[in-house]
PDB file of C-alpha atoms in Angstrom:
ATOM      1  CA  MET S   1     -29.981  10.640  12.951  1.00 87.00           C
ATOM      2  CA  ILE S   2     -33.083   9.327  14.562  1.00 95.00           C
ATOM      3  CA  THR S   3     -33.975   5.604  14.101  1.00 96.00           C
ATOM      4  CA  TYR S   4     -37.129   3.644  14.477  1.00 97.00           C
ATOM      5  CA  GLU S   5     -35.472   1.795  17.475  1.00 97.00           C
ATOM      6  CA  ASP S   6     -34.802   5.403  18.793  1.00 97.00           C
ATOM      7  CA  LEU S   7     -38.437   6.061  18.689  1.00 98.00           C
ATOM      8  CA  LEU S   8     -39.518   2.837  20.115  1.00 97.00           C
ATOM      9  CA  MET S   9     -37.501   3.210  23.079  1.00 98.00           C
ATOM     10  CA  GLU S  10     -38.998   6.994  23.390  1.00 97.00           C
ATOM     11  CA  ALA S  11     -42.651   5.089  23.470  1.00 97.00           C
ATOM     12  CA  ASP S  12     -41.072   3.166  25.976  1.00 97.00           C
ATOM     13  CA  CYS S  13     -39.996   5.310  28.119  1.00 96.00           C
ATOM     14  CA  ASN S  14     -43.160   7.514  27.862  1.00 95.00           C
ATOM     15  CA  ASN S  15     -44.985   4.064  28.982  1.00 96.00           C
ATOM     16  CA  ILE S  16     -46.540   4.108  25.062  1.00 96.00           C
ATOM     17  CA  VAL S  17     -46.610   0.112  24.074  1.00 97.00           C
ATOM     18  CA  THR S  18     -45.607  -0.489  20.496  1.00 97.00           C
ATOM     19  CA  ARG S  19     -46.661  -3.221  18.377  1.00 96.00           C
ATOM     20  CA  GLU S  20     -46.218  -4.228  14.491  1.00 96.00           C
ATOM     21  CA  LYS S  21     -49.386  -5.929  13.024  1.00 93.00           C
ATOM     22  CA  PRO S  22     -50.948  -6.338  10.037  1.00 94.00           C
ATOM     23  CA  LEU S  23     -53.136  -3.402   9.165  1.00 90.00           C
ATOM     24  CA  LEU S  24     -55.413  -3.043   6.410  1.00 85.00           C
ATOM     25  CA  ALA S  25     -56.065   0.115   6.314  1.00 83.00           C
ATOM     26  CA  HIS S  26     -53.506   2.465   8.222  1.00 86.00           C
ATOM     27  CA  LYS S  27     -49.846   2.447   7.977  1.00 93.00           C
ATOM     28  CA  GLY S  28     -50.131   2.979  12.240  1.00 92.00           C
ATOM     29  CA  ARG S  29     -52.776   3.941  14.759  1.00 89.00           C
ATOM     30  CA  ILE S  30     -52.508   5.336  18.046  1.00 88.00           C
ATOM     31  CA  MET S  31     -55.233   4.734  20.888  1.00 87.00           C
ATOM     32  CA  GLY S  32     -54.349   5.850  24.250  1.00 86.00           C
ATOM     33  CA  ASN S  33     -51.058   4.777  25.112  1.00 91.00           C
ATOM     34  CA  ARG S  34     -50.950   2.144  22.292  1.00 93.00           C
ATOM     35  CA  ILE S  35     -49.296   2.426  18.747  1.00 95.00           C
ATOM     36  CA  ALA S  36     -49.806  -0.548  16.146  1.00 95.00           C
ATOM     37  CA  ILE S  37     -47.514  -0.032  12.794  1.00 97.00           C
ATOM     38  CA  SER S  38     -48.268  -1.814   9.965  1.00 96.00           C
ATOM     39  CA  LYS S  39     -45.567  -4.956   9.816  1.00 95.00           C
ATOM     40  CA  SER S  40     -45.451  -4.554   5.901  1.00 95.00           C
ATOM     41  CA  LEU S  41     -44.181  -1.229   5.928  1.00 96.00           C
ATOM     42  CA  THR S  42     -39.773  -1.004   5.485  1.00 96.00           C
ATOM     43  CA  GLU S  43     -38.313   0.256   8.109  1.00 96.00           C
ATOM     44  CA  LYS S  44     -37.790   3.979   6.852  1.00 97.00           C
ATOM     45  CA  GLU S  45     -41.679   3.813   6.793  1.00 97.00           C
ATOM     46  CA  LYS S  46     -41.936   2.536  10.016  1.00 97.00           C
ATOM     47  CA  LYS S  47     -39.610   5.451  11.433  1.00 98.00           C
ATOM     48  CA  CYS S  48     -41.745   8.192   9.880  1.00 97.00           C
ATOM     49  CA  VAL S  49     -45.058   6.274  10.440  1.00 96.00           C
ATOM     50  CA  MET S  50     -43.865   5.990  14.347  1.00 97.00           C
ATOM     51  CA  ALA S  51     -42.883   9.396  15.109  1.00 97.00           C
ATOM     52  CA  GLU S  52     -46.023  10.584  13.274  1.00 93.00           C
ATOM     53  CA  GLU S  53     -47.885   8.462  15.846  1.00 92.00           C
ATOM     54  CA  LEU S  54     -45.679  10.052  19.148  1.00 95.00           C
ATOM     55  CA  GLY S  55     -46.586  13.329  17.315  1.00 93.00           C
ATOM     56  CA  HIS S  56     -50.174  12.449  18.098  1.00 88.00           C
ATOM     57  CA  TYR S  57     -50.139  11.372  21.171  1.00 89.00           C
ATOM     58  CA  TYR S  58     -47.776  14.577  22.307  1.00 89.00           C
ATOM     59  CA  THR S  59     -50.112  16.968  20.464  1.00 83.00           C
ATOM     60  CA  GLY S  60     -53.915  15.136  20.017  1.00 70.00           C
ATOM     61  CA  HIS S  61     -56.114  13.668  21.914  1.00 62.00           C
ATOM     62  CA  GLY S  62     -59.305  11.413  21.134  1.00 56.00           C
ATOM     63  CA  ASP S  63     -60.180   9.851  18.051  1.00 58.00           C
ATOM     64  CA  ILE S  64     -59.669  11.550  14.943  1.00 54.00           C
ATOM     65  CA  LEU S  65     -60.211   8.859  12.537  1.00 56.00           C
ATOM     66  CA  ASP S  66     -63.232  11.063  11.167  1.00 51.00           C
ATOM     67  CA  GLN S  67     -61.246  13.201   8.733  1.00 54.00           C
ATOM     68  CA  SER S  68     -64.527  15.008   8.026  1.00 60.00           C
ATOM     69  CA  SER S  69     -64.240  16.878  11.245  1.00 56.00           C
ATOM     70  CA  VAL S  70     -61.815  20.388  10.887  1.00 60.00           C
ATOM     71  CA  SER S  71     -60.800  19.500  14.295  1.00 59.00           C
ATOM     72  CA  ASN S  72     -59.247  16.318  13.644  1.00 55.00           C
ATOM     73  CA  ARG S  73     -57.695  17.315  10.579  1.00 60.00           C
ATOM     74  CA  LYS S  74     -55.925  19.706  12.795  1.00 68.00           C
ATOM     75  CA  GLN S  75     -54.664  16.888  14.739  1.00 66.00           C
ATOM     76  CA  GLU S  76     -54.138  14.774  11.915  1.00 70.00           C
ATOM     77  CA  HIS S  77     -51.648  17.691  10.287  1.00 75.00           C
ATOM     78  CA  TYR S  78     -50.298  18.418  14.167  1.00 86.00           C
ATOM     79  CA  GLY S  79     -48.875  14.696  14.238  1.00 86.00           C
ATOM     80  CA  ARG S  80     -47.359  15.334  10.452  1.00 90.00           C
ATOM     81  CA  ILE S  81     -45.774  18.375  11.293  1.00 95.00           C
ATOM     82  CA  TYR S  82     -44.068  16.589  14.850  1.00 95.00           C
ATOM     83  CA  SER S  83     -42.737  14.081  12.533  1.00 96.00           C
ATOM     84  CA  TYR S  84     -41.287  16.467   9.776  1.00 97.00           C
ATOM     85  CA  ASN S  85     -39.411  18.210  12.500  1.00 97.00           C
ATOM     86  CA  LYS S  86     -38.199  15.184  14.488  1.00 97.00           C
ATOM     87  CA  LEU S  87     -36.680  13.216  11.429  1.00 98.00           C
ATOM     88  CA  VAL S  88     -35.500  15.950   9.151  1.00 98.00           C
ATOM     89  CA  GLY S  89     -35.967  19.686  10.157  1.00 97.00           C
ATOM     90  CA  LEU S  90     -34.397  22.724   8.740  1.00 98.00           C
ATOM     91  CA  MET S  91     -31.203  21.508  10.128  1.00 98.00           C
ATOM     92  CA  GLY S  92     -31.607  17.984   8.449  1.00 98.00           C
ATOM     93  CA  ILE S  93     -31.566  19.819   5.100  1.00 98.00           C
ATOM     94  CA  ILE S  94     -28.999  21.884   6.181  1.00 98.00           C
ATOM     95  CA  ASP S  95     -26.867  18.705   6.887  1.00 98.00           C
ATOM     96  CA  ALA S  96     -27.510  17.032   3.775  1.00 98.00           C
ATOM     97  CA  TYR S  97     -26.055  19.801   2.260  1.00 97.00           C
ATOM     98  CA  LYS S  98     -22.991  19.861   4.289  1.00 96.00           C
ATOM     99  CA  HIS S  99     -22.803  15.703   3.809  1.00 97.00           C
ATOM    100  CA  ASN S 100     -22.606  17.025  -0.141  1.00 97.00           C
ATOM    101  CA  CYS S 101     -25.893  15.744  -1.070  1.00 97.00           C
ATOM    102  CA  LYS S 102     -26.912  17.214  -4.821  1.00 95.00           C
ATOM    103  CA  ASN S 103     -30.772  16.170  -5.206  1.00 95.00           C
ATOM    104  CA  LEU S 104     -33.478  14.971  -3.418  1.00 95.00           C
ATOM    105  CA  SER S 105     -32.125  11.109  -3.666  1.00 97.00           C
ATOM    106  CA  GLU S 106     -29.067  11.521  -1.892  1.00 98.00           C
ATOM    107  CA  SER S 107     -30.695  13.672   0.953  1.00 97.00           C
ATOM    108  CA  ALA S 108     -33.169  11.256   1.470  1.00 98.00           C
ATOM    109  CA  GLU S 109     -30.855   8.606   1.981  1.00 97.00           C
ATOM    110  CA  TYR S 110     -28.506  10.776   3.953  1.00 98.00           C
ATOM    111  CA  LEU S 111     -31.591  11.618   6.092  1.00 98.00           C
ATOM    112  CA  ASP S 112     -32.667   8.244   6.217  1.00 97.00           C
ATOM    113  CA  VAL S 113     -36.124   8.536   5.148  1.00 98.00           C
ATOM    114  CA  PRO S 114     -38.143   7.972   1.872  1.00 97.00           C
ATOM    115  CA  GLU S 115     -38.016  10.334  -0.665  1.00 97.00           C
ATOM    116  CA  GLY S 116     -41.954  10.631  -0.367  1.00 97.00           C
ATOM    117  CA  PHE S 117     -41.586  11.807   3.127  1.00 97.00           C
ATOM    118  CA  LEU S 118     -38.612  14.299   2.051  1.00 98.00           C
ATOM    119  CA  ASN S 119     -40.740  16.259  -0.314  1.00 97.00           C
ATOM    120  CA  GLU S 120     -43.361  16.392   1.737  1.00 96.00           C
ATOM    121  CA  VAL S 121     -41.037  17.809   4.664  1.00 98.00           C
ATOM    122  CA  ILE S 122     -39.738  20.780   1.851  1.00 97.00           C
ATOM    123  CA  SER S 123     -43.348  21.161   0.834  1.00 96.00           C
ATOM    124  CA  TYR S 124     -44.683  21.731   4.564  1.00 97.00           C
ATOM    125  CA  TYR S 125     -41.331  24.461   5.048  1.00 98.00           C
ATOM    126  CA  ARG S 126     -42.141  25.860   1.718  1.00 97.00           C
ATOM    127  CA  GLY S 127     -45.953  26.478   2.972  1.00 97.00           C
ATOM    128  CA  LYS S 128     -44.693  28.092   6.085  1.00 97.00           C
ATOM    129  CA  TYR S 129     -41.709  30.132   5.536  1.00 97.00           C
ATOM    130  CA  GLY S 130     -42.338  30.875   1.451  1.00 97.00           C
ATOM    131  CA  ALA S 131     -39.141  31.174  -0.886  1.00 97.00           C
ATOM    132  CA  SER S 132     -36.840  30.782   1.877  1.00 97.00           C
ATOM    133  CA  VAL S 133     -35.606  30.608   5.712  1.00 98.00           C
ATOM    134  CA  THR S 134     -32.048  31.515   7.382  1.00 98.00           C
ATOM    135  CA  VAL S 135     -31.061  29.474  10.049  1.00 96.00           C
ATOM    136  CA  ASP S 136     -27.494  30.198  11.584  1.00 93.00           C
ATOM    137  CA  ASN S 137     -25.426  30.836   9.048  1.00 95.00           C
ATOM    138  CA  TYR S 138     -27.381  28.903   6.289  1.00 98.00           C
ATOM    139  CA  THR S 139     -30.301  30.061   3.743  1.00 98.00           C
ATOM    140  CA  ILE S 140     -32.288  27.631   2.410  1.00 98.00           C
ATOM    141  CA  PHE S 141     -34.258  28.403  -0.768  1.00 97.00           C
ATOM    142  CA  PHE S 142     -37.472  26.406  -1.658  1.00 96.00           C
ATOM    143  CA  GLU S 143     -37.926  28.067  -4.896  1.00 92.00           C
ATOM    144  CA  PRO S 144     -37.615  27.353  -7.565  1.00 90.00           C
ATOM    145  CA  TYR S 145     -35.687  24.431  -6.110  1.00 91.00           C
ATOM    146  CA  VAL S 146     -34.514  23.760  -3.265  1.00 95.00           C
ATOM    147  CA  ALA S 147     -30.625  24.938  -2.063  1.00 96.00           C
ATOM    148  CA  VAL S 148     -28.716  25.944   0.731  1.00 97.00           C
ATOM    149  CA  LEU S 149     -26.650  28.664   0.740  1.00 96.00           C
ATOM    150  CA  GLU S 150     -23.905  29.494   3.345  1.00 95.00           C
ATOM    151  CA  LEU S 151     -23.608  32.861   4.756  1.00 92.00           C
ATOM    152  CA  VAL S 152     -20.080  34.527   5.363  1.00 86.00           C
TER     153      VAL S 152
END
């Protein structure tokens, strides 16, 4: 499981300066090699925001605050997808199943992410893969609800 501390160390290894600050309009911001994270967030929220800001660092370029631009919206989306894959991924959903998580709340707790974030992850994968996807010996169903079936 990736922690907020792990992400801070990753940023440091990439010469990215991270500071927690009181941010009014955003949960996190990146400018060049500097990331600001809102100090008012919970540890789980900080982890999700930090993963997304690292995603922007790795996948984007320039100032993307103006979301009226299609290019900027795409870059925002790429940063978000990076955080989904880094913090949960399809294997995270399978791991939650293997650890007997029975619902979204238990799965979010196991994965150490907010429920809302896990909901976004599932919505993203549903949009990407449709009703189901098979990974290794597991099929993850996204419709009519999330379920994991181990193939034998």
